[in-house]
Amino acid sequence: MISLKKSDYEKIVSHALSCLPEEACGLIAGTIEGGQRKIEAVYLVENTDHSSEHFSISPRDQLTAIKDMRAHGWSALGNWHSHPQTPSRPSEEDKRLFFDSNARYLILSLQDKEKPVLNAFIVKNHTDVSKDELVITED
């Protein structure tokens, strides 16, 4: 299970909408206790590909986020990105690029902009995809 504060969910959605028609992306950090992950910080980073079909995280923004994670004693939990026109599930490219089976990959679908869908995924061996339970909590 992975938990996300409602304000951080809203932060992701707002940023993703502001980046349309491009994919938005970011990093997530927090704590792991007994197999449960709690997101403490959501980082909004530049998609250096500036594409509606794929993303690359800005190395500069990634370094800034990692420094902040270390300063707070948080673990890197994974990343998030948006799918402007497609469902909230890993694309073939996503599966090929998601290499850390300990990470959580959050995908926000903006297919229906009025009802965004956010899911968390675990990807193993670039092909084995499973959903992790994502719980959005009050702040």
mmCIF file of N, CA and C in Angstrom:
data_model
loop_
_atom_site.group_PDB
_atom_site.id
_atom_site.type_symbol
_atom_site.label_atom_id
_atom_site.label_comp_id
_atom_site.label_asym_id
_atom_site.label_seq_id
_atom_site.Cartn_x
_atom_site.Cartn_y
_atom_site.Cartn_z
ATOM 1 N N MET A 1 0.831 -1.178 0.000
ATOM 2 C CA MET A 1 0.000 0.000 0.000
ATOM 3 C C MET A 1 0.880 1.248 0.000
ATOM 4 N N ILE A 2 0.370 2.280 -0.677
ATOM 5 C CA ILE A 2 1.060 3.562 -0.690
ATOM 6 C C ILE A 2 0.014 4.646 -0.434
ATOM 7 N N SER A 3 0.356 5.591 0.446
ATOM 8 C CA SER A 3 -0.600 6.645 0.770
ATOM 9 C C SER A 3 -0.083 7.998 0.289
ATOM 10 N N LEU A 4 -1.036 8.835 -0.081
ATOM 11 C CA LEU A 4 -0.759 10.155 -0.640
ATOM 12 C C LEU A 4 -1.754 11.136 -0.032
ATOM 13 N N LYS A 5 -1.256 12.272 0.456
ATOM 14 C CA LYS A 5 -2.142 13.299 1.006
ATOM 15 C C LYS A 5 -2.976 13.923 -0.118
ATOM 16 N N LYS A 6 -4.207 14.270 0.226
ATOM 17 C CA LYS A 6 -5.115 14.864 -0.756
ATOM 18 C C LYS A 6 -4.502 16.112 -1.389
ATOM 19 N N SER A 7 -3.827 16.940 -0.588
ATOM 20 C CA SER A 7 -3.214 18.164 -1.140
ATOM 21 C C SER A 7 -2.118 17.830 -2.152
ATOM 22 N N ASP A 8 -1.392 16.731 -1.931
ATOM 23 C CA ASP A 8 -0.369 16.327 -2.898
ATOM 24 C C ASP A 8 -1.000 15.751 -4.164
ATOM 25 N N TYR A 9 -2.108 15.029 -4.001
ATOM 26 C CA TYR A 9 -2.854 14.554 -5.176
ATOM 27 C C TYR A 9 -3.288 15.759 -6.007
ATOM 28 N N GLU A 10 -3.848 16.767 -5.350
ATOM 29 C CA GLU A 10 -4.305 17.966 -6.053
ATOM 30 C C GLU A 10 -3.149 18.715 -6.704
ATOM 31 N N LYS A 11 -1.988 18.692 -6.069
ATOM 32 C CA LYS A 11 -0.779 19.316 -6.621
ATOM 33 C C LYS A 11 -0.374 18.620 -7.927
ATOM 34 N N ILE A 12 -0.418 17.289 -7.927
ATOM 35 C CA ILE A 12 -0.082 16.517 -9.129
ATOM 36 C C ILE A 12 -1.066 16.831 -10.254
ATOM 37 N N VAL A 13 -2.355 16.787 -9.941
ATOM 38 C CA VAL A 13 -3.384 17.032 -10.960
ATOM 39 C C VAL A 13 -3.243 18.441 -11.528
ATOM 40 N N SER A 14 -3.077 19.426 -10.667
ATOM 41 C CA SER A 14 -2.955 20.813 -11.116
ATOM 42 C C SER A 14 -1.746 20.992 -12.037
ATOM 43 N N HIS A 15 -0.624 20.418 -11.633
ATOM 44 C CA HIS A 15 0.582 20.540 -12.452
ATOM 45 C C HIS A 15 0.403 19.830 -13.796
ATOM 46 N N ALA A 16 -0.176 18.647 -13.767
ATOM 47 C CA ALA A 16 -0.379 17.895 -15.007
ATOM 48 C C ALA A 16 -1.297 18.659 -15.964
ATOM 49 N N LEU A 17 -2.351 19.239 -15.441
ATOM 50 C CA LEU A 17 -3.257 20.027 -16.289
ATOM 51 C C LEU A 17 -2.537 21.235 -16.872
ATOM 52 N N SER A 18 -1.669 21.860 -16.084
ATOM 53 C CA SER A 18 -0.952 23.051 -16.564
ATOM 54 C C SER A 18 0.080 22.712 -17.637
ATOM 55 N N CYS A 19 0.492 21.446 -17.702
ATOM 56 C CA CYS A 19 1.506 21.028 -18.683
ATOM 57 C C CYS A 19 0.901 20.546 -20.005
ATOM 58 N N LEU A 20 -0.414 20.401 -20.045
ATOM 59 C CA LEU A 20 -1.039 19.911 -21.276
ATOM 60 C C LEU A 20 -0.651 20.778 -22.452
ATOM 61 N N PRO A 21 -0.422 20.218 -23.614
ATOM 62 C CA PRO A 21 -0.702 18.837 -24.006
ATOM 63 C C PRO A 21 0.438 17.854 -23.710
ATOM 64 N N GLU A 22 1.499 18.351 -23.046
ATOM 65 C CA GLU A 22 2.638 17.477 -22.738
ATOM 66 C C GLU A 22 2.373 16.625 -21.502
ATOM 67 N N GLU A 23 3.116 15.522 -21.385
ATOM 68 C CA GLU A 23 3.109 14.747 -20.153
ATOM 69 C C GLU A 23 3.817 15.562 -19.081
ATOM 70 N N ALA A 24 3.294 15.482 -17.869
ATOM 71 C CA ALA A 24 3.955 16.075 -16.708
ATOM 72 C C ALA A 24 4.636 14.943 -15.950
ATOM 73 N N CYS A 25 5.624 15.287 -15.135
ATOM 74 C CA CYS A 25 6.307 14.231 -14.393
ATOM 75 C C CYS A 25 6.866 14.778 -13.090
ATOM 76 N N GLY A 26 7.250 13.840 -12.234
ATOM 77 C CA GLY A 26 7.810 14.227 -10.952
ATOM 78 C C GLY A 26 8.315 13.036 -10.178
ATOM 79 N N LEU A 27 8.768 13.309 -8.992
ATOM 80 C CA LEU A 27 9.298 12.279 -8.104
ATOM 81 C C LEU A 27 8.469 12.251 -6.828
ATOM 82 N N ILE A 28 8.511 11.114 -6.139
ATOM 83 C CA ILE A 28 7.824 10.989 -4.850
ATOM 84 C C ILE A 28 8.822 10.470 -3.825
ATOM 85 N N ALA A 29 8.670 10.960 -2.596
ATOM 86 C CA ALA A 29 9.571 10.563 -1.512
ATOM 87 C C ALA A 29 8.771 10.417 -0.230
ATOM 88 N N GLY A 30 9.310 9.620 0.673
ATOM 89 C CA GLY A 30 8.636 9.460 1.950
ATOM 90 C C GLY A 30 9.252 8.363 2.782
ATOM 91 N N THR A 31 8.388 7.642 3.485
ATOM 92 C CA THR A 31 8.847 6.619 4.413
ATOM 93 C C THR A 31 8.270 5.258 4.055
ATOM 94 N N ILE A 32 8.974 4.223 4.507
ATOM 95 C CA ILE A 32 8.514 2.845 4.342
ATOM 96 C C ILE A 32 8.543 2.199 5.715
ATOM 97 N N GLU A 33 7.391 1.728 6.160
ATOM 98 C CA GLU A 33 7.299 1.050 7.454
ATOM 99 C C GLU A 33 6.434 -0.191 7.282
ATOM 100 N N GLY A 34 7.016 -1.346 7.538
ATOM 101 C CA GLY A 34 6.268 -2.588 7.435
ATOM 102 C C GLY A 34 5.665 -2.825 6.070
ATOM 103 N N GLY A 35 6.360 -2.420 5.040
ATOM 104 C CA GLY A 35 5.862 -2.618 3.685
ATOM 105 C C GLY A 35 4.883 -1.551 3.221
ATOM 106 N N GLN A 36 4.523 -0.639 4.094
ATOM 107 C CA GLN A 36 3.619 0.440 3.708
ATOM 108 C C GLN A 36 4.425 1.695 3.412
ATOM 109 N N ARG A 37 4.115 2.291 2.296
ATOM 110 C CA ARG A 37 4.814 3.491 1.868
ATOM 111 C C ARG A 37 3.923 4.708 2.097
ATOM 112 N N LYS A 38 4.524 5.748 2.669
ATOM 113 C CA LYS A 38 3.793 6.991 2.906
ATOM 114 C C LYS A 38 4.526 8.109 2.176
ATOM 115 N N ILE A 39 3.841 8.706 1.224
ATOM 116 C CA ILE A 39 4.443 9.799 0.467
ATOM 117 C C ILE A 39 4.417 11.056 1.328
ATOM 118 N N GLU A 40 5.589 11.608 1.582
ATOM 119 C CA GLU A 40 5.731 12.831 2.367
ATOM 120 C C GLU A 40 5.966 14.052 1.488
ATOM 121 N N ALA A 41 6.461 13.819 0.258
ATOM 122 C CA ALA A 41 6.752 14.933 -0.644
ATOM 123 C C ALA A 41 6.540 14.513 -2.086
ATOM 124 N N VAL A 42 5.959 15.424 -2.843
ATOM 125 C CA VAL A 42 5.781 15.265 -4.286
ATOM 126 C C VAL A 42 6.598 16.363 -4.945
ATOM 127 N N TYR A 43 7.454 15.978 -5.856
ATOM 128 C CA TYR A 43 8.306 16.941 -6.553
ATOM 129 C C TYR A 43 7.821 17.088 -7.984
ATOM 130 N N LEU A 44 7.644 18.314 -8.404
ATOM 131 C CA LEU A 44 7.259 18.639 -9.773
ATOM 132 C C LEU A 44 8.543 18.941 -10.527
ATOM 133 N N VAL A 45 8.793 18.205 -11.587
ATOM 134 C CA VAL A 45 10.036 18.390 -12.333
ATOM 135 C C VAL A 45 9.732 18.620 -13.807
ATOM 136 N N GLU A 46 10.698 19.155 -14.498
ATOM 137 C CA GLU A 46 10.537 19.420 -15.924
ATOM 138 C C GLU A 46 10.621 18.123 -16.729
ATOM 139 N N ASN A 47 9.705 17.973 -17.662
ATOM 140 C CA ASN A 47 9.780 16.907 -18.655
ATOM 141 C C ASN A 47 10.650 17.449 -19.787
ATOM 142 N N THR A 48 11.901 17.046 -19.814
ATOM 143 C CA THR A 48 12.829 17.602 -20.802
ATOM 144 C C THR A 48 12.532 17.134 -22.226
ATOM 145 N N ASP A 49 11.672 16.124 -22.376
ATOM 146 C CA ASP A 49 11.275 15.681 -23.718
ATOM 147 C C ASP A 49 10.207 16.605 -24.310
ATOM 148 N N HIS A 50 9.471 17.305 -23.454
ATOM 149 C CA HIS A 50 8.377 18.175 -23.897
ATOM 150 C C HIS A 50 7.509 17.458 -24.922
ATOM 151 N N SER A 51 7.044 16.280 -24.520
ATOM 152 C CA SER A 51 6.269 15.415 -25.404
ATOM 153 C C SER A 51 4.950 15.023 -24.752
ATOM 154 N N SER A 52 3.970 14.722 -25.576
ATOM 155 C CA SER A 52 2.684 14.245 -25.064
ATOM 156 C C SER A 52 2.655 12.724 -24.951
ATOM 157 N N GLU A 53 3.758 12.074 -25.348
ATOM 158 C CA GLU A 53 3.771 10.612 -25.368
ATOM 159 C C GLU A 53 4.858 9.979 -24.500
ATOM 160 N N HIS A 54 5.794 10.762 -24.001
ATOM 161 C CA HIS A 54 6.826 10.209 -23.120
ATOM 162 C C HIS A 54 7.469 11.339 -22.325
ATOM 163 N N PHE A 55 8.264 10.937 -21.343
ATOM 164 C CA PHE A 55 8.886 11.949 -20.492
ATOM 165 C C PHE A 55 10.301 11.533 -20.130
ATOM 166 N N SER A 56 11.115 12.531 -19.833
ATOM 167 C CA SER A 56 12.423 12.366 -19.225
ATOM 168 C C SER A 56 12.530 13.417 -18.128
ATOM 169 N N ILE A 57 12.969 12.990 -16.962
ATOM 170 C CA ILE A 57 13.074 13.882 -15.819
ATOM 171 C C ILE A 57 14.346 14.711 -15.926
ATOM 172 N N SER A 58 14.199 16.007 -15.731
ATOM 173 C CA SER A 58 15.341 16.910 -15.763
ATOM 174 C C SER A 58 16.378 16.476 -14.732
ATOM 175 N N PRO A 59 17.627 16.225 -15.150
ATOM 176 C CA PRO A 59 18.670 15.847 -14.185
ATOM 177 C C PRO A 59 18.871 16.906 -13.099
ATOM 178 N N ARG A 60 18.778 18.177 -13.467
ATOM 179 C CA ARG A 60 18.929 19.266 -12.496
ATOM 180 C C ARG A 60 17.831 19.186 -11.431
ATOM 181 N N ASP A 61 16.587 19.002 -11.884
ATOM 182 C CA ASP A 61 15.465 18.910 -10.948
ATOM 183 C C ASP A 61 15.563 17.647 -10.093
ATOM 184 N N GLN A 62 16.043 16.561 -10.692
ATOM 185 C CA GLN A 62 16.200 15.313 -9.941
ATOM 186 C C GLN A 62 17.230 15.492 -8.820
ATOM 187 N N LEU A 63 18.340 16.129 -9.124
ATOM 188 C CA LEU A 63 19.376 16.366 -8.114
ATOM 189 C C LEU A 63 18.846 17.247 -6.979
ATOM 190 N N THR A 64 18.105 18.283 -7.318
ATOM 191 C CA THR A 64 17.514 19.158 -6.296
ATOM 192 C C THR A 64 16.571 18.363 -5.398
ATOM 193 N N ALA A 65 15.754 17.512 -5.999
ATOM 194 C CA ALA A 65 14.804 16.701 -5.227
ATOM 195 C C ALA A 65 15.536 15.715 -4.322
ATOM 196 N N ILE A 66 16.578 15.065 -4.839
ATOM 197 C CA ILE A 66 17.336 14.088 -4.038
ATOM 198 C C ILE A 66 17.986 14.782 -2.841
ATOM 199 N N LYS A 67 18.524 15.973 -3.049
ATOM 200 C CA LYS A 67 19.120 16.721 -1.937
ATOM 201 C C LYS A 67 18.074 17.024 -0.871
ATOM 202 N N ASP A 68 16.866 17.398 -1.303
ATOM 203 C CA ASP A 68 15.800 17.695 -0.348
ATOM 204 C C ASP A 68 15.366 16.428 0.394
ATOM 205 N N MET A 69 15.272 15.314 -0.319
ATOM 206 C CA MET A 69 14.914 14.037 0.314
ATOM 207 C C MET A 69 15.918 13.691 1.408
ATOM 208 N N ARG A 70 17.190 13.811 1.087
ATOM 209 C CA ARG A 70 18.242 13.492 2.062
ATOM 210 C C ARG A 70 18.174 14.417 3.266
ATOM 211 N N ALA A 71 17.920 15.695 3.014
ATOM 212 C CA ALA A 71 17.847 16.669 4.113
ATOM 213 C C ALA A 71 16.715 16.333 5.083
ATOM 214 N N HIS A 72 15.638 15.726 4.567
ATOM 215 C CA HIS A 72 14.493 15.369 5.403
ATOM 216 C C HIS A 72 14.538 13.923 5.904
ATOM 217 N N GLY A 73 15.514 13.157 5.444
ATOM 218 C CA GLY A 73 15.602 11.760 5.858
ATOM 219 C C GLY A 73 14.586 10.857 5.194
ATOM 220 N N TRP A 74 14.076 11.274 4.035
ATOM 221 C CA TRP A 74 13.096 10.482 3.304
ATOM 222 C C TRP A 74 13.773 9.566 2.302
ATOM 223 N N SER A 75 13.066 8.527 1.932
ATOM 224 C CA SER A 75 13.514 7.611 0.884
ATOM 225 C C SER A 75 12.869 8.008 -0.441
ATOM 226 N N ALA A 76 13.603 7.800 -1.528
ATOM 227 C CA ALA A 76 12.999 7.954 -2.850
ATOM 228 C C ALA A 76 12.036 6.781 -3.037
ATOM 229 N N LEU A 77 10.776 7.077 -3.303
ATOM 230 C CA LEU A 77 9.771 6.014 -3.440
ATOM 231 C C LEU A 77 9.439 5.689 -4.886
ATOM 232 N N GLY A 78 9.763 6.596 -5.794
ATOM 233 C CA GLY A 78 9.459 6.345 -7.205
ATOM 234 C C GLY A 78 9.210 7.642 -7.934
ATOM 235 N N ASN A 79 8.377 7.542 -8.972
ATOM 236 C CA ASN A 79 8.055 8.737 -9.745
ATOM 237 C C ASN A 79 6.586 8.728 -10.145
ATOM 238 N N TRP A 80 6.176 9.834 -10.724
ATOM 239 C CA TRP A 80 4.817 9.943 -11.243
ATOM 240 C C TRP A 80 4.885 10.639 -12.595
ATOM 241 N N HIS A 81 3.917 10.338 -13.439
ATOM 242 C CA HIS A 81 3.782 11.083 -14.685
ATOM 243 C C HIS A 81 2.340 11.002 -15.154
ATOM 244 N N SER A 82 2.009 11.873 -16.087
ATOM 245 C CA SER A 82 0.644 11.925 -16.592
ATOM 246 C C SER A 82 0.554 11.310 -17.980
ATOM 247 N N HIS A 83 -0.636 10.835 -18.273
ATOM 248 C CA HIS A 83 -0.998 10.392 -19.621
ATOM 249 C C HIS A 83 -2.114 11.327 -20.083
ATOM 250 N N PRO A 84 -1.801 12.301 -20.937
ATOM 251 C CA PRO A 84 -2.802 13.288 -21.332
ATOM 252 C C PRO A 84 -4.020 12.705 -22.060
ATOM 253 N N GLN A 85 -3.825 11.631 -22.825
ATOM 254 C CA GLN A 85 -4.916 11.113 -23.655
ATOM 255 C C GLN A 85 -5.213 9.636 -23.449
ATOM 256 N N THR A 86 -4.482 8.977 -22.576
ATOM 257 C CA THR A 86 -4.622 7.527 -22.452
ATOM 258 C C THR A 86 -4.904 7.134 -20.996
ATOM 259 N N PRO A 87 -5.327 5.882 -20.784
ATOM 260 C CA PRO A 87 -5.675 5.433 -19.426
ATOM 261 C C PRO A 87 -4.484 5.407 -18.465
ATOM 262 N N SER A 88 -4.818 5.274 -17.198
ATOM 263 C CA SER A 88 -3.818 5.187 -16.130
ATOM 264 C C SER A 88 -3.309 3.755 -16.031
ATOM 265 N N ARG A 89 -2.391 3.440 -16.926
ATOM 266 C CA ARG A 89 -1.718 2.140 -16.914
ATOM 267 C C ARG A 89 -0.395 2.317 -17.659
ATOM 268 N N PRO A 90 0.597 1.512 -17.312
ATOM 269 C CA PRO A 90 1.902 1.667 -17.971
ATOM 270 C C PRO A 90 1.828 1.329 -19.461
ATOM 271 N N SER A 91 2.371 2.206 -20.268
ATOM 272 C CA SER A 91 2.505 1.930 -21.702
ATOM 273 C C SER A 91 3.651 0.946 -21.894
ATOM 274 N N GLU A 92 3.820 0.467 -23.104
ATOM 275 C CA GLU A 92 4.947 -0.427 -23.393
ATOM 276 C C GLU A 92 6.272 0.288 -23.129
ATOM 277 N N GLU A 93 6.340 1.565 -23.483
ATOM 278 C CA GLU A 93 7.562 2.335 -23.218
ATOM 279 C C GLU A 93 7.793 2.479 -21.715
ATOM 280 N N ASP A 94 6.719 2.752 -20.967
ATOM 281 C CA ASP A 94 6.848 2.849 -19.510
ATOM 282 C C ASP A 94 7.433 1.563 -18.953
ATOM 283 N N LYS A 95 6.876 0.433 -19.355
ATOM 284 C CA LYS A 95 7.351 -0.860 -18.836
ATOM 285 C C LYS A 95 8.820 -1.091 -19.169
ATOM 286 N N ARG A 96 9.215 -0.681 -20.354
ATOM 287 C CA ARG A 96 10.603 -0.859 -20.766
ATOM 288 C C ARG A 96 11.541 0.001 -19.917
ATOM 289 N N LEU A 97 11.075 1.192 -19.533
ATOM 290 C CA LEU A 97 11.928 2.133 -18.812
ATOM 291 C C LEU A 97 11.849 1.993 -17.292
ATOM 292 N N PHE A 98 10.791 1.402 -16.766
ATOM 293 C CA PHE A 98 10.647 1.238 -15.320
ATOM 294 C C PHE A 98 11.445 0.020 -14.904
ATOM 295 N N PHE A 99 12.552 0.248 -14.240
ATOM 296 C CA PHE A 99 13.495 -0.840 -13.962
ATOM 297 C C PHE A 99 13.601 -1.224 -12.503
ATOM 298 N N ASP A 100 13.055 -0.425 -11.591
ATOM 299 C CA ASP A 100 13.226 -0.683 -10.166
ATOM 300 C C ASP A 100 11.955 -1.289 -9.587
ATOM 301 N N SER A 101 11.986 -2.572 -9.275
ATOM 302 C CA SER A 101 10.786 -3.248 -8.772
ATOM 303 C C SER A 101 10.427 -2.823 -7.347
ATOM 304 N N ASN A 102 11.302 -2.084 -6.676
ATOM 305 C CA ASN A 102 10.984 -1.548 -5.352
ATOM 306 C C ASN A 102 10.283 -0.193 -5.429
ATOM 307 N N ALA A 103 10.360 0.439 -6.585
ATOM 308 C CA ALA A 103 9.756 1.758 -6.769
ATOM 309 C C ALA A 103 8.267 1.624 -7.048
ATOM 310 N N ARG A 104 7.569 2.709 -6.821
ATOM 311 C CA ARG A 104 6.167 2.798 -7.205
ATOM 312 C C ARG A 104 6.084 3.843 -8.305
ATOM 313 N N TYR A 105 5.320 3.498 -9.330
ATOM 314 C CA TYR A 105 5.155 4.358 -10.479
ATOM 315 C C TYR A 105 3.702 4.815 -10.511
ATOM 316 N N LEU A 106 3.491 6.095 -10.237
ATOM 317 C CA LEU A 106 2.151 6.647 -10.242
ATOM 318 C C LEU A 106 1.867 7.227 -11.617
ATOM 319 N N ILE A 107 0.714 6.850 -12.170
ATOM 320 C CA ILE A 107 0.326 7.337 -13.492
ATOM 321 C C ILE A 107 -1.041 7.998 -13.373
ATOM 322 N N LEU A 108 -1.096 9.251 -13.802
ATOM 323 C CA LEU A 108 -2.320 10.042 -13.769
ATOM 324 C C LEU A 108 -2.887 10.137 -15.181
ATOM 325 N N SER A 109 -4.084 9.611 -15.369
ATOM 326 C CA SER A 109 -4.751 9.747 -16.661
ATOM 327 C C SER A 109 -5.591 11.009 -16.670
ATOM 328 N N LEU A 110 -5.417 11.794 -17.718
ATOM 329 C CA LEU A 110 -6.230 12.987 -17.934
ATOM 330 C C LEU A 110 -7.150 12.785 -19.132
ATOM 331 N N GLN A 111 -7.416 11.527 -19.445
ATOM 332 C CA GLN A 111 -8.296 11.199 -20.560
ATOM 333 C C GLN A 111 -9.639 11.913 -20.377
ATOM 334 N N ASP A 112 -10.168 11.916 -19.154
ATOM 335 C CA ASP A 112 -11.343 12.702 -18.784
ATOM 336 C C ASP A 112 -10.844 13.750 -17.794
ATOM 337 N N LYS A 113 -10.613 14.951 -18.268
ATOM 338 C CA LYS A 113 -10.008 16.001 -17.430
ATOM 339 C C LYS A 113 -10.859 16.357 -16.204
ATOM 340 N N GLU A 114 -12.145 16.094 -16.285
ATOM 341 C CA GLU A 114 -13.032 16.368 -15.149
ATOM 342 C C GLU A 114 -12.927 15.291 -14.076
ATOM 343 N N LYS A 115 -12.444 14.109 -14.457
ATOM 344 C CA LYS A 115 -12.317 12.991 -13.517
ATOM 345 C C LYS A 115 -10.959 12.310 -13.709
ATOM 346 N N PRO A 116 -9.872 12.965 -13.283
ATOM 347 C CA PRO A 116 -8.539 12.357 -13.414
ATOM 348 C C PRO A 116 -8.474 11.038 -12.635
ATOM 349 N N VAL A 117 -7.684 10.105 -13.146
ATOM 350 C CA VAL A 117 -7.519 8.801 -12.500
ATOM 351 C C VAL A 117 -6.036 8.602 -12.202
ATOM 352 N N LEU A 118 -5.734 8.363 -10.917
ATOM 353 C CA LEU A 118 -4.356 8.127 -10.490
ATOM 354 C C LEU A 118 -4.246 6.722 -9.927
ATOM 355 N N ASN A 119 -3.294 5.962 -10.449
ATOM 356 C CA ASN A 119 -3.024 4.610 -9.960
ATOM 357 C C ASN A 119 -1.535 4.458 -9.676
ATOM 358 N N ALA A 120 -1.220 3.510 -8.796
ATOM 359 C CA ALA A 120 0.169 3.184 -8.465
ATOM 360 C C ALA A 120 0.477 1.794 -8.988
ATOM 361 N N PHE A 121 1.651 1.643 -9.591
ATOM 362 C CA PHE A 121 2.032 0.374 -10.190
ATOM 363 C C PHE A 121 3.395 -0.093 -9.711
ATOM 364 N N ILE A 122 3.551 -1.403 -9.716
ATOM 365 C CA ILE A 122 4.834 -2.065 -9.483
ATOM 366 C C ILE A 122 5.162 -2.763 -10.799
ATOM 367 N N VAL A 123 6.377 -2.579 -11.287
ATOM 368 C CA VAL A 123 6.782 -3.216 -12.540
ATOM 369 C C VAL A 123 8.028 -4.046 -12.278
ATOM 370 N N LYS A 124 7.952 -5.345 -12.594
ATOM 371 C CA LYS A 124 9.087 -6.253 -12.426
ATOM 372 C C LYS A 124 9.478 -6.821 -13.785
ATOM 373 N N ASN A 125 10.767 -6.879 -14.028
ATOM 374 C CA ASN A 125 11.306 -7.478 -15.258
ATOM 375 C C ASN A 125 10.729 -6.859 -16.523
ATOM 376 N N HIS A 126 10.328 -5.608 -16.450
ATOM 377 C CA HIS A 126 9.824 -4.846 -17.598
ATOM 378 C C HIS A 126 8.522 -5.390 -18.185
ATOM 379 N N THR A 127 7.952 -6.446 -17.614
ATOM 380 C CA THR A 127 6.734 -7.010 -18.188
ATOM 381 C C THR A 127 5.664 -7.308 -17.153
ATOM 382 N N ASP A 128 6.071 -7.649 -15.946
ATOM 383 C CA ASP A 128 5.134 -8.044 -14.896
ATOM 384 C C ASP A 128 4.638 -6.795 -14.172
ATOM 385 N N VAL A 129 3.404 -6.399 -14.477
ATOM 386 C CA VAL A 129 2.824 -5.179 -13.928
ATOM 387 C C VAL A 129 1.722 -5.545 -12.948
ATOM 388 N N SER A 130 1.773 -4.934 -11.771
ATOM 389 C CA SER A 130 0.682 -5.109 -10.816
ATOM 390 C C SER A 130 0.354 -3.748 -10.204
ATOM 391 N N LYS A 131 -0.895 -3.609 -9.794
ATOM 392 C CA LYS A 131 -1.320 -2.382 -9.128
ATOM 393 C C LYS A 131 -1.012 -2.498 -7.652
ATOM 394 N N ASP A 132 -0.560 -1.392 -7.077
ATOM 395 C CA ASP A 132 -0.429 -1.294 -5.636
ATOM 396 C C ASP A 132 -1.635 -0.499 -5.147
ATOM 397 N N GLU A 133 -2.087 -0.786 -3.951
ATOM 398 C CA GLU A 133 -3.211 -0.038 -3.408
ATOM 399 C C GLU A 133 -2.748 1.381 -3.112
ATOM 400 N N LEU A 134 -3.449 2.359 -3.686
ATOM 401 C CA LEU A 134 -3.160 3.763 -3.465
ATOM 402 C C LEU A 134 -4.286 4.357 -2.640
ATOM 403 N N VAL A 135 -3.926 4.922 -1.492
ATOM 404 C CA VAL A 135 -4.902 5.520 -0.592
ATOM 405 C C VAL A 135 -4.632 7.015 -0.511
ATOM 406 N N ILE A 136 -5.657 7.800 -0.792
ATOM 407 C CA ILE A 136 -5.525 9.245 -0.670
ATOM 408 C C ILE A 136 -6.128 9.644 0.663
ATOM 409 N N THR A 137 -5.290 10.287 1.483
ATOM 410 C CA THR A 137 -5.667 10.612 2.855
ATOM 411 C C THR A 137 -5.923 12.110 3.005
ATOM 412 N N GLU A 138 -6.645 12.450 4.040
ATOM 413 C CA GLU A 138 -6.822 13.873 4.371
ATOM 414 C C GLU A 138 -5.497 14.396 4.915
ATOM 415 N N ASP A 139 -5.264 15.666 4.751
ATOM 416 C CA ASP A 139 -4.002 16.271 5.219
ATOM 417 C C ASP A 139 -3.920 16.311 6.728
#
